[in-house]
Amino acid sequence: MENSIFDLGGKRLLIVDDDPVIRLILKVTFKAWQNTWFDMAVNGAAALERLKTPGYDLILMDLQMPVLDGYETTHAIRSGHCGSEYQKIPIIAITADLSEIARSKGLSVGIDEFLSKPVDGATLYATIQYLFHNRRSKAG
């Protein structure tokens, strides 16, 4: 799969993670993909600030962060804190904690999918594509 061409067709992602190594890995991953744009935030509070700007299509969210964690940030987004445009934005948790408790708590605040750190590029691409297709299907 390493020779595969990943193309998100101009989608813009927001990466929210306090770990500089994870941010670097995701940056390298997305720079290798075609037609994929991304911004980064180091915690949930910074993410909410970024989401004052329209145009994001998907959020990759760490769950364990200082200031505002992924659960609180997702709850704020789903509650309309960032406007109605983002209330239904796909959110993928990228986390080391895939326990049933974390998953249940994440689902209760509106996280769509959960991936384990470190995330594999092909799995990440397939999950993103699935969420975009699933959203289109529900809208139609």
mmCIF file of N, CA and C in Angstrom:
data_model
loop_
_atom_site.group_PDB
_atom_site.id
_atom_site.type_symbol
_atom_site.label_atom_id
_atom_site.label_comp_id
_atom_site.label_asym_id
_atom_site.label_seq_id
_atom_site.Cartn_x
_atom_site.Cartn_y
_atom_site.Cartn_z
ATOM 1 N N MET A 1 0.820 -1.202 0.000
ATOM 2 C CA MET A 1 0.000 0.000 0.000
ATOM 3 C C MET A 1 0.861 1.262 0.000
ATOM 4 N N GLU A 2 2.185 1.121 0.206
ATOM 5 C CA GLU A 2 3.003 2.319 0.316
ATOM 6 C C GLU A 2 3.136 3.073 -1.002
ATOM 7 N N ASN A 3 2.864 2.417 -2.136
ATOM 8 C CA ASN A 3 2.912 3.094 -3.419
ATOM 9 C C ASN A 3 1.560 3.663 -3.824
ATOM 10 N N SER A 4 0.557 3.527 -2.970
ATOM 11 C CA SER A 4 -0.776 4.039 -3.254
ATOM 12 C C SER A 4 -0.772 5.559 -3.279
ATOM 13 N N ILE A 5 -1.654 6.103 -4.087
ATOM 14 C CA ILE A 5 -1.823 7.552 -4.128
ATOM 15 C C ILE A 5 -3.071 7.890 -3.329
ATOM 16 N N PHE A 6 -2.869 8.671 -2.279
ATOM 17 C CA PHE A 6 -3.988 9.103 -1.450
ATOM 18 C C PHE A 6 -4.328 10.537 -1.827
ATOM 19 N N ASP A 7 -5.569 10.769 -2.178
ATOM 20 C CA ASP A 7 -6.020 12.068 -2.656
ATOM 21 C C ASP A 7 -7.355 12.388 -1.993
ATOM 22 N N LEU A 8 -7.394 13.448 -1.204
ATOM 23 C CA LEU A 8 -8.644 13.820 -0.542
ATOM 24 C C LEU A 8 -9.422 14.891 -1.299
ATOM 25 N N GLY A 9 -9.033 15.179 -2.515
ATOM 26 C CA GLY A 9 -9.827 16.053 -3.369
ATOM 27 C C GLY A 9 -10.014 17.457 -2.828
ATOM 28 N N GLY A 10 -9.005 17.991 -2.155
ATOM 29 C CA GLY A 10 -9.076 19.365 -1.665
ATOM 30 C C GLY A 10 -9.655 19.522 -0.274
ATOM 31 N N LYS A 11 -9.853 18.441 0.441
ATOM 32 C CA LYS A 11 -10.410 18.525 1.803
ATOM 33 C C LYS A 11 -9.395 19.178 2.745
ATOM 34 N N ARG A 12 -9.939 19.853 3.745
ATOM 35 C CA ARG A 12 -9.104 20.553 4.730
ATOM 36 C C ARG A 12 -9.347 19.933 6.103
ATOM 37 N N LEU A 13 -8.262 19.482 6.724
ATOM 38 C CA LEU A 13 -8.335 18.786 7.997
ATOM 39 C C LEU A 13 -7.761 19.647 9.120
ATOM 40 N N LEU A 14 -8.276 19.429 10.318
ATOM 41 C CA LEU A 14 -7.717 20.063 11.507
ATOM 42 C C LEU A 14 -7.184 18.949 12.398
ATOM 43 N N ILE A 15 -5.886 18.988 12.676
ATOM 44 C CA ILE A 15 -5.229 18.025 13.548
ATOM 45 C C ILE A 15 -5.112 18.664 14.925
ATOM 46 N N VAL A 16 -5.654 17.979 15.938
ATOM 47 C CA VAL A 16 -5.627 18.502 17.304
ATOM 48 C C VAL A 16 -4.899 17.484 18.173
ATOM 49 N N ASP A 17 -3.652 17.809 18.542
ATOM 50 C CA ASP A 17 -2.845 16.889 19.355
ATOM 51 C C ASP A 17 -1.738 17.674 20.046
ATOM 52 N N ASP A 18 -1.524 17.380 21.326
ATOM 53 C CA ASP A 18 -0.491 18.090 22.079
ATOM 54 C C ASP A 18 0.893 17.477 21.897
ATOM 55 N N ASP A 19 0.981 16.291 21.314
ATOM 56 C CA ASP A 19 2.255 15.587 21.162
ATOM 57 C C ASP A 19 2.943 16.028 19.870
ATOM 58 N N PRO A 20 4.114 16.688 19.983
ATOM 59 C CA PRO A 20 4.791 17.176 18.771
ATOM 60 C C PRO A 20 5.224 16.049 17.829
ATOM 61 N N VAL A 21 5.514 14.860 18.362
ATOM 62 C CA VAL A 21 5.902 13.731 17.513
ATOM 63 C C VAL A 21 4.721 13.267 16.666
ATOM 64 N N ILE A 22 3.554 13.165 17.277
ATOM 65 C CA ILE A 22 2.343 12.763 16.531
ATOM 66 C C ILE A 22 2.013 13.819 15.474
ATOM 67 N N ARG A 23 2.111 15.088 15.853
ATOM 68 C CA ARG A 23 1.844 16.152 14.865
ATOM 69 C C ARG A 23 2.811 16.051 13.685
ATOM 70 N N LEU A 24 4.083 15.764 13.968
ATOM 71 C CA LEU A 24 5.077 15.632 12.905
ATOM 72 C C LEU A 24 4.751 14.441 12.004
ATOM 73 N N ILE A 25 4.397 13.303 12.600
ATOM 74 C CA ILE A 25 4.039 12.110 11.819
ATOM 75 C C ILE A 25 2.852 12.407 10.904
ATOM 76 N N LEU A 26 1.823 13.060 11.458
ATOM 77 C CA LEU A 26 0.642 13.381 10.645
ATOM 78 C C LEU A 26 0.975 14.412 9.572
ATOM 79 N N LYS A 27 1.832 15.369 9.893
ATOM 80 C CA LYS A 27 2.248 16.369 8.908
ATOM 81 C C LYS A 27 2.945 15.693 7.734
ATOM 82 N N VAL A 28 3.893 14.787 8.019
ATOM 83 C CA VAL A 28 4.598 14.064 6.965
ATOM 84 C C VAL A 28 3.614 13.213 6.153
ATOM 85 N N THR A 29 2.702 12.553 6.845
ATOM 86 C CA THR A 29 1.691 11.729 6.176
ATOM 87 C C THR A 29 0.867 12.563 5.205
ATOM 88 N N PHE A 30 0.306 13.677 5.691
ATOM 89 C CA PHE A 30 -0.590 14.467 4.846
ATOM 90 C C PHE A 30 0.136 15.219 3.747
ATOM 91 N N LYS A 31 1.394 15.569 3.953
ATOM 92 C CA LYS A 31 2.162 16.225 2.883
ATOM 93 C C LYS A 31 2.399 15.260 1.719
ATOM 94 N N ALA A 32 2.402 13.953 2.003
ATOM 95 C CA ALA A 32 2.587 12.953 0.949
ATOM 96 C C ALA A 32 1.296 12.695 0.170
ATOM 97 N N TRP A 33 0.158 13.069 0.744
ATOM 98 C CA TRP A 33 -1.124 12.877 0.075
ATOM 99 C C TRP A 33 -1.364 14.027 -0.899
ATOM 100 N N GLN A 34 -2.160 13.771 -1.910
ATOM 101 C CA GLN A 34 -2.486 14.807 -2.887
ATOM 102 C C GLN A 34 -3.760 15.542 -2.481
ATOM 103 N N ASN A 35 -3.819 16.821 -2.834
ATOM 104 C CA ASN A 35 -5.022 17.637 -2.634
ATOM 105 C C ASN A 35 -5.557 17.542 -1.205
ATOM 106 N N THR A 36 -4.653 17.579 -0.248
ATOM 107 C CA THR A 36 -5.011 17.484 1.161
ATOM 108 C C THR A 36 -4.395 18.663 1.891
ATOM 109 N N TRP A 37 -5.234 19.422 2.568
ATOM 110 C CA TRP A 37 -4.783 20.597 3.306
ATOM 111 C C TRP A 37 -5.037 20.353 4.780
ATOM 112 N N PHE A 38 -4.179 20.902 5.622
ATOM 113 C CA PHE A 38 -4.370 20.690 7.053
ATOM 114 C C PHE A 38 -3.800 21.844 7.860
ATOM 115 N N ASP A 39 -4.366 22.021 9.025
ATOM 116 C CA ASP A 39 -3.862 22.944 10.036
ATOM 117 C C ASP A 39 -3.715 22.144 11.314
ATOM 118 N N MET A 40 -2.996 22.720 12.271
ATOM 119 C CA MET A 40 -2.774 22.021 13.530
ATOM 120 C C MET A 40 -3.112 22.905 14.717
ATOM 121 N N ALA A 41 -3.567 22.242 15.781
ATOM 122 C CA ALA A 41 -3.827 22.910 17.055
ATOM 123 C C ALA A 41 -3.233 22.016 18.151
ATOM 124 N N VAL A 42 -2.643 22.643 19.185
ATOM 125 C CA VAL A 42 -1.941 21.877 20.221
ATOM 126 C C VAL A 42 -2.830 21.456 21.384
ATOM 127 N N ASN A 43 -4.073 21.926 21.403
ATOM 128 C CA ASN A 43 -5.028 21.507 22.434
ATOM 129 C C ASN A 43 -6.433 21.904 21.982
ATOM 130 N N GLY A 44 -7.419 21.511 22.774
ATOM 131 C CA GLY A 44 -8.799 21.774 22.402
ATOM 132 C C GLY A 44 -9.152 23.247 22.323
ATOM 133 N N ALA A 45 -8.601 24.036 23.231
ATOM 134 C CA ALA A 45 -8.883 25.480 23.211
ATOM 135 C C ALA A 45 -8.367 26.104 21.916
ATOM 136 N N ALA A 46 -7.175 25.712 21.496
ATOM 137 C CA ALA A 46 -6.621 26.221 20.237
ATOM 138 C C ALA A 46 -7.457 25.740 19.053
ATOM 139 N N ALA A 47 -7.984 24.518 19.135
ATOM 140 C CA ALA A 47 -8.837 23.989 18.064
ATOM 141 C C ALA A 47 -10.114 24.812 17.934
ATOM 142 N N LEU A 48 -10.749 25.119 19.059
ATOM 143 C CA LEU A 48 -11.981 25.916 19.019
ATOM 144 C C LEU A 48 -11.710 27.294 18.415
ATOM 145 N N GLU A 49 -10.534 27.834 18.693
ATOM 146 C CA GLU A 49 -10.141 29.121 18.109
ATOM 147 C C GLU A 49 -9.998 28.984 16.590
ATOM 148 N N ARG A 50 -9.347 27.908 16.141
ATOM 149 C CA ARG A 50 -9.174 27.662 14.698
ATOM 150 C C ARG A 50 -10.525 27.502 14.002
ATOM 151 N N LEU A 51 -11.471 26.882 14.701
ATOM 152 C CA LEU A 51 -12.778 26.611 14.100
ATOM 153 C C LEU A 51 -13.663 27.845 14.008
ATOM 154 N N LYS A 52 -13.130 28.992 14.362
ATOM 155 C CA LYS A 52 -13.836 30.254 14.088
ATOM 156 C C LYS A 52 -13.737 30.580 12.605
ATOM 157 N N THR A 53 -12.811 29.908 11.920
ATOM 158 C CA THR A 53 -12.610 30.076 10.486
ATOM 159 C C THR A 53 -13.365 28.973 9.755
ATOM 160 N N PRO A 54 -14.181 29.320 8.775
ATOM 161 C CA PRO A 54 -14.904 28.277 8.028
ATOM 162 C C PRO A 54 -13.968 27.506 7.105
ATOM 163 N N GLY A 55 -14.428 26.325 6.676
ATOM 164 C CA GLY A 55 -13.720 25.598 5.637
ATOM 165 C C GLY A 55 -13.120 24.273 6.022
ATOM 166 N N TYR A 56 -13.157 23.894 7.288
ATOM 167 C CA TYR A 56 -12.627 22.578 7.662
ATOM 168 C C TYR A 56 -13.645 21.498 7.319
ATOM 169 N N ASP A 57 -13.119 20.330 6.915
ATOM 170 C CA ASP A 57 -13.976 19.224 6.504
ATOM 171 C C ASP A 57 -13.947 18.041 7.467
ATOM 172 N N LEU A 58 -12.897 17.952 8.307
ATOM 173 C CA LEU A 58 -12.754 16.823 9.210
ATOM 174 C C LEU A 58 -11.757 17.187 10.308
ATOM 175 N N ILE A 59 -11.956 16.602 11.496
ATOM 176 C CA ILE A 59 -11.048 16.851 12.623
ATOM 177 C C ILE A 59 -10.458 15.527 13.090
ATOM 178 N N LEU A 60 -9.144 15.527 13.293
ATOM 179 C CA LEU A 60 -8.442 14.413 13.935
ATOM 180 C C LEU A 60 -8.148 14.874 15.351
ATOM 181 N N MET A 61 -8.697 14.186 16.342
ATOM 182 C CA MET A 61 -8.698 14.684 17.718
ATOM 183 C C MET A 61 -8.017 13.718 18.685
ATOM 184 N N ASP A 62 -6.982 14.197 19.357
ATOM 185 C CA ASP A 62 -6.419 13.455 20.480
ATOM 186 C C ASP A 62 -7.420 13.577 21.627
ATOM 187 N N LEU A 63 -7.477 12.576 22.484
ATOM 188 C CA LEU A 63 -8.424 12.634 23.604
ATOM 189 C C LEU A 63 -7.792 13.192 24.873
ATOM 190 N N GLN A 64 -6.522 12.894 25.103
ATOM 191 C CA GLN A 64 -5.836 13.306 26.327
ATOM 192 C C GLN A 64 -4.939 14.503 26.026
ATOM 193 N N MET A 65 -5.399 15.706 26.384
ATOM 194 C CA MET A 65 -4.616 16.928 26.152
ATOM 195 C C MET A 65 -4.809 17.873 27.326
ATOM 196 N N PRO A 66 -3.813 18.735 27.556
ATOM 197 C CA PRO A 66 -3.982 19.766 28.577
ATOM 198 C C PRO A 66 -4.924 20.867 28.084
ATOM 199 N N VAL A 67 -5.315 21.736 28.951
ATOM 200 C CA VAL A 67 -6.178 22.902 28.703
ATOM 201 C C VAL A 67 -7.619 22.465 28.446
ATOM 202 N N LEU A 68 -7.866 21.794 27.328
ATOM 203 C CA LEU A 68 -9.196 21.299 26.977
ATOM 204 C C LEU A 68 -8.988 19.972 26.254
ATOM 205 N N ASP A 69 -9.477 18.875 26.836
ATOM 206 C CA ASP A 69 -9.220 17.572 26.220
ATOM 207 C C ASP A 69 -10.150 17.326 25.028
ATOM 208 N N GLY A 70 -9.946 16.188 24.379
ATOM 209 C CA GLY A 70 -10.710 15.862 23.178
ATOM 210 C C GLY A 70 -12.189 15.663 23.417
ATOM 211 N N TYR A 71 -12.539 15.136 24.588
ATOM 212 C CA TYR A 71 -13.954 14.950 24.924
ATOM 213 C C TYR A 71 -14.649 16.306 25.072
ATOM 214 N N GLU A 72 -14.027 17.193 25.848
ATOM 215 C CA GLU A 72 -14.617 18.528 26.080
ATOM 216 C C GLU A 72 -14.696 19.320 24.774
ATOM 217 N N THR A 73 -13.649 19.195 23.963
ATOM 218 C CA THR A 73 -13.618 19.922 22.692
ATOM 219 C C THR A 73 -14.707 19.416 21.747
ATOM 220 N N THR A 74 -14.835 18.099 21.651
ATOM 221 C CA THR A 74 -15.873 17.525 20.801
ATOM 222 C C THR A 74 -17.258 17.937 21.283
ATOM 223 N N HIS A 75 -17.478 17.888 22.577
ATOM 224 C CA HIS A 75 -18.767 18.300 23.141
ATOM 225 C C HIS A 75 -19.071 19.760 22.779
ATOM 226 N N ALA A 76 -18.069 20.626 22.878
ATOM 227 C CA ALA A 76 -18.262 22.048 22.528
ATOM 228 C C ALA A 76 -18.619 22.200 21.047
ATOM 229 N N ILE A 77 -17.938 21.456 20.192
ATOM 230 C CA ILE A 77 -18.212 21.528 18.748
ATOM 231 C C ILE A 77 -19.624 21.031 18.452
ATOM 232 N N ARG A 78 -19.974 19.888 18.992
ATOM 233 C CA ARG A 78 -21.301 19.305 18.758
ATOM 234 C C ARG A 78 -22.418 20.157 19.361
ATOM 235 N N SER A 79 -22.107 20.931 20.394
ATOM 236 C CA SER A 79 -23.104 21.802 21.031
ATOM 237 C C SER A 79 -23.288 23.123 20.302
ATOM 238 N N GLY A 80 -22.518 23.334 19.236
ATOM 239 C CA GLY A 80 -22.682 24.548 18.448
ATOM 240 C C GLY A 80 -21.764 25.685 18.828
ATOM 241 N N HIS A 81 -20.805 25.438 19.704
ATOM 242 C CA HIS A 81 -19.872 26.480 20.140
ATOM 243 C C HIS A 81 -19.140 27.120 18.960
ATOM 244 N N CYS A 82 -18.919 26.351 17.909
ATOM 245 C CA CYS A 82 -18.192 26.844 16.737
ATOM 246 C C CYS A 82 -19.125 27.150 15.571
ATOM 247 N N GLY A 83 -20.416 27.194 15.850
ATOM 248 C CA GLY A 83 -21.405 27.477 14.820
ATOM 249 C C GLY A 83 -21.990 26.196 14.247
ATOM 250 N N SER A 84 -23.120 26.346 13.603
ATOM 251 C CA SER A 84 -23.839 25.185 13.075
ATOM 252 C C SER A 84 -23.061 24.488 11.960
ATOM 253 N N GLU A 85 -22.182 25.221 11.271
ATOM 254 C CA GLU A 85 -21.384 24.641 10.182
ATOM 255 C C GLU A 85 -20.577 23.432 10.657
ATOM 256 N N TYR A 86 -20.129 23.471 11.901
ATOM 257 C CA TYR A 86 -19.253 22.408 12.399
ATOM 258 C C TYR A 86 -19.934 21.396 13.318
ATOM 259 N N GLN A 87 -21.196 21.549 13.584
ATOM 260 C CA GLN A 87 -21.858 20.634 14.514
ATOM 261 C C GLN A 87 -21.836 19.180 14.048
ATOM 262 N N LYS A 88 -21.817 18.958 12.747
ATOM 263 C CA LYS A 88 -21.836 17.588 12.222
ATOM 264 C C LYS A 88 -20.530 17.213 11.516
ATOM 265 N N ILE A 89 -19.473 17.995 11.701
ATOM 266 C CA ILE A 89 -18.186 17.693 11.070
ATOM 267 C C ILE A 89 -17.686 16.333 11.557
ATOM 268 N N PRO A 90 -17.160 15.505 10.659
ATOM 269 C CA PRO A 90 -16.617 14.217 11.105
ATOM 270 C C PRO A 90 -15.428 14.430 12.055
ATOM 271 N N ILE A 91 -15.426 13.690 13.149
ATOM 272 C CA ILE A 91 -14.336 13.762 14.124
ATOM 273 C C ILE A 91 -13.812 12.352 14.362
ATOM 274 N N ILE A 92 -12.513 12.186 14.123
ATOM 275 C CA ILE A 92 -11.839 10.913 14.366
ATOM 276 C C ILE A 92 -10.931 11.081 15.570
ATOM 277 N N ALA A 93 -11.128 10.256 16.582
ATOM 278 C CA ALA A 93 -10.222 10.253 17.725
ATOM 279 C C ALA A 93 -8.996 9.430 17.343
ATOM 280 N N ILE A 94 -7.825 10.033 17.537
ATOM 281 C CA ILE A 94 -6.572 9.306 17.365
ATOM 282 C C ILE A 94 -5.955 9.263 18.749
ATOM 283 N N THR A 95 -5.948 8.083 19.340
ATOM 284 C CA THR A 95 -5.634 7.968 20.752
ATOM 285 C C THR A 95 -4.894 6.682 21.081
ATOM 286 N N ALA A 96 -4.169 6.709 22.174
ATOM 287 C CA ALA A 96 -3.531 5.497 22.680
ATOM 288 C C ALA A 96 -4.510 4.711 23.561
ATOM 289 N N ASP A 97 -5.587 5.378 23.989
ATOM 290 C CA ASP A 97 -6.558 4.748 24.888
ATOM 291 C C ASP A 97 -7.770 4.261 24.101
ATOM 292 N N LEU A 98 -7.756 2.983 23.758
ATOM 293 C CA LEU A 98 -8.885 2.405 23.036
ATOM 294 C C LEU A 98 -9.730 1.527 23.949
ATOM 295 N N SER A 99 -9.719 1.870 25.234
ATOM 296 C CA SER A 99 -10.524 1.110 26.190
ATOM 297 C C SER A 99 -12.008 1.324 25.903
ATOM 298 N N GLU A 100 -12.826 0.403 26.405
ATOM 299 C CA GLU A 100 -14.274 0.517 26.215
ATOM 300 C C GLU A 100 -14.805 1.776 26.900
ATOM 301 N N ILE A 101 -14.209 2.147 28.026
ATOM 302 C CA ILE A 101 -14.630 3.362 28.742
ATOM 303 C C ILE A 101 -14.363 4.595 27.889
ATOM 304 N N ALA A 102 -13.159 4.691 27.310
ATOM 305 C CA ALA A 102 -12.819 5.838 26.461
ATOM 306 C C ALA A 102 -13.713 5.884 25.231
ATOM 307 N N ARG A 103 -13.938 4.729 24.630
ATOM 308 C CA ARG A 103 -14.788 4.668 23.434
ATOM 309 C C ARG A 103 -16.223 5.088 23.758
ATOM 310 N N SER A 104 -16.753 4.575 24.858
ATOM 311 C CA SER A 104 -18.115 4.918 25.263
ATOM 312 C C SER A 104 -18.241 6.419 25.550
ATOM 313 N N LYS A 105 -17.274 6.959 26.268
ATOM 314 C CA LYS A 105 -17.289 8.390 26.577
ATOM 315 C C LYS A 105 -17.174 9.215 25.285
ATOM 316 N N GLY A 106 -16.305 8.757 24.369
ATOM 317 C CA GLY A 106 -16.137 9.459 23.093
ATOM 318 C C GLY A 106 -17.397 9.444 22.253
ATOM 319 N N LEU A 107 -18.045 8.288 22.182
ATOM 320 C CA LEU A 107 -19.297 8.198 21.426
ATOM 321 C C LEU A 107 -20.373 9.086 22.039
ATOM 322 N N SER A 108 -20.392 9.178 23.368
ATOM 323 C CA SER A 108 -21.424 9.981 24.045
ATOM 324 C C SER A 108 -21.288 11.476 23.749
ATOM 325 N N VAL A 109 -20.068 11.937 23.425
ATOM 326 C CA VAL A 109 -19.894 13.359 23.097
ATOM 327 C C VAL A 109 -19.923 13.617 21.597
ATOM 328 N N GLY A 110 -19.961 12.533 20.789
ATOM 329 C CA GLY A 110 -20.134 12.716 19.352
ATOM 330 C C GLY A 110 -18.940 12.388 18.479
ATOM 331 N N ILE A 111 -17.950 11.667 18.985
ATOM 332 C CA ILE A 111 -16.833 11.247 18.145
ATOM 333 C C ILE A 111 -17.332 10.150 17.202
ATOM 334 N N ASP A 112 -16.919 10.248 15.931
ATOM 335 C CA ASP A 112 -17.419 9.323 14.912
ATOM 336 C C ASP A 112 -16.633 8.022 14.822
ATOM 337 N N GLU A 113 -15.324 8.105 14.891
ATOM 338 C CA GLU A 113 -14.463 6.928 14.730
ATOM 339 C C GLU A 113 -13.274 7.032 15.668
ATOM 340 N N PHE A 114 -12.633 5.890 15.935
ATOM 341 C CA PHE A 114 -11.487 5.819 16.834
ATOM 342 C C PHE A 114 -10.364 5.055 16.152
ATOM 343 N N LEU A 115 -9.168 5.648 16.129
ATOM 344 C CA LEU A 115 -7.992 4.983 15.586
ATOM 345 C C LEU A 115 -6.893 4.996 16.639
ATOM 346 N N SER A 116 -6.074 3.968 16.612
ATOM 347 C CA SER A 116 -5.005 3.801 17.589
ATOM 348 C C SER A 116 -3.723 4.505 17.132
ATOM 349 N N LYS A 117 -3.038 5.138 18.092
ATOM 350 C CA LYS A 117 -1.717 5.704 17.818
ATOM 351 C C LYS A 117 -0.688 4.594 17.913
ATOM 352 N N PRO A 118 0.320 4.595 17.074
ATOM 353 C CA PRO A 118 0.469 5.457 15.900
ATOM 354 C C PRO A 118 -0.424 4.949 14.777
ATOM 355 N N VAL A 119 -1.006 5.860 14.061
ATOM 356 C CA VAL A 119 -1.981 5.487 13.041
ATOM 357 C C VAL A 119 -1.280 5.156 11.724
ATOM 358 N N ASP A 120 -1.766 4.123 11.078
ATOM 359 C CA ASP A 120 -1.278 3.705 9.772
ATOM 360 C C ASP A 120 -1.932 4.582 8.701
ATOM 361 N N GLY A 121 -1.144 5.060 7.741
ATOM 362 C CA GLY A 121 -1.653 5.971 6.716
ATOM 363 C C GLY A 121 -2.796 5.397 5.895
ATOM 364 N N ALA A 122 -2.692 4.128 5.511
ATOM 365 C CA ALA A 122 -3.748 3.506 4.703
ATOM 366 C C ALA A 122 -5.039 3.372 5.506
ATOM 367 N N THR A 123 -4.927 3.025 6.771
ATOM 368 C CA THR A 123 -6.110 2.915 7.637
ATOM 369 C C THR A 123 -6.747 4.282 7.839
ATOM 370 N N LEU A 124 -5.911 5.289 8.046
ATOM 371 C CA LEU A 124 -6.407 6.650 8.220
ATOM 372 C C LEU A 124 -7.147 7.111 6.967
ATOM 373 N N TYR A 125 -6.563 6.878 5.814
ATOM 374 C CA TYR A 125 -7.198 7.273 4.552
ATOM 375 C C TYR A 125 -8.545 6.572 4.375
ATOM 376 N N ALA A 126 -8.558 5.270 4.614
ATOM 377 C CA ALA A 126 -9.802 4.502 4.462
ATOM 378 C C ALA A 126 -10.878 5.004 5.424
ATOM 379 N N THR A 127 -10.495 5.345 6.637
ATOM 380 C CA THR A 127 -11.457 5.845 7.628
ATOM 381 C C THR A 127 -12.000 7.210 7.211
ATOM 382 N N ILE A 128 -11.123 8.075 6.745
ATOM 383 C CA ILE A 128 -11.551 9.407 6.287
ATOM 384 C C ILE A 128 -12.511 9.262 5.104
ATOM 385 N N GLN A 129 -12.142 8.439 4.142
ATOM 386 C CA GLN A 129 -13.002 8.234 2.969
ATOM 387 C C GLN A 129 -14.359 7.663 3.386
ATOM 388 N N TYR A 130 -14.347 6.712 4.295
ATOM 389 C CA TYR A 130 -15.591 6.124 4.798
ATOM 390 C C TYR A 130 -16.486 7.206 5.411
ATOM 391 N N LEU A 131 -15.909 8.059 6.245
ATOM 392 C CA LEU A 131 -16.714 9.101 6.900
ATOM 393 C C LEU A 131 -17.269 10.098 5.881
ATOM 394 N N PHE A 132 -16.469 10.490 4.901
ATOM 395 C CA PHE A 132 -16.972 11.415 3.880
ATOM 396 C C PHE A 132 -18.091 10.764 3.070
ATOM 397 N N HIS A 133 -17.929 9.506 2.710
ATOM 398 C CA HIS A 133 -18.971 8.807 1.955
ATOM 399 C C HIS A 133 -20.229 8.633 2.805
ATOM 400 N N ASN A 134 -20.051 8.273 4.055
ATOM 401 C CA ASN A 134 -21.165 8.062 4.972
ATOM 402 C C ASN A 134 -21.959 9.349 5.172
ATOM 403 N N ARG A 135 -21.259 10.481 5.288
ATOM 404 C CA ARG A 135 -21.938 11.790 5.451
ATOM 405 C C ARG A 135 -22.748 12.128 4.207
ATOM 406 N N ARG A 136 -22.168 11.879 3.038
ATOM 407 C CA ARG A 136 -22.886 12.162 1.786
ATOM 408 C C ARG A 136 -24.138 11.301 1.670
ATOM 409 N N SER A 137 -24.002 10.039 2.041
ATOM 410 C CA SER A 137 -25.138 9.111 1.965
ATOM 411 C C SER A 137 -26.274 9.552 2.879
ATOM 412 N N LYS A 138 -25.932 9.995 4.080
ATOM 413 C CA LYS A 138 -26.956 10.430 5.042
ATOM 414 C C LYS A 138 -27.602 11.735 4.607
ATOM 415 N N ALA A 139 -26.824 12.608 3.934
ATOM 416 C CA ALA A 139 -27.356 13.894 3.500
ATOM 417 C C ALA A 139 -28.288 13.730 2.315
ATOM 418 N N GLY A 140 -28.076 12.671 1.515
ATOM 419 C CA GLY A 140 -28.859 12.488 0.301
ATOM 420 C C GLY A 140 -30.047 11.711 0.532
#
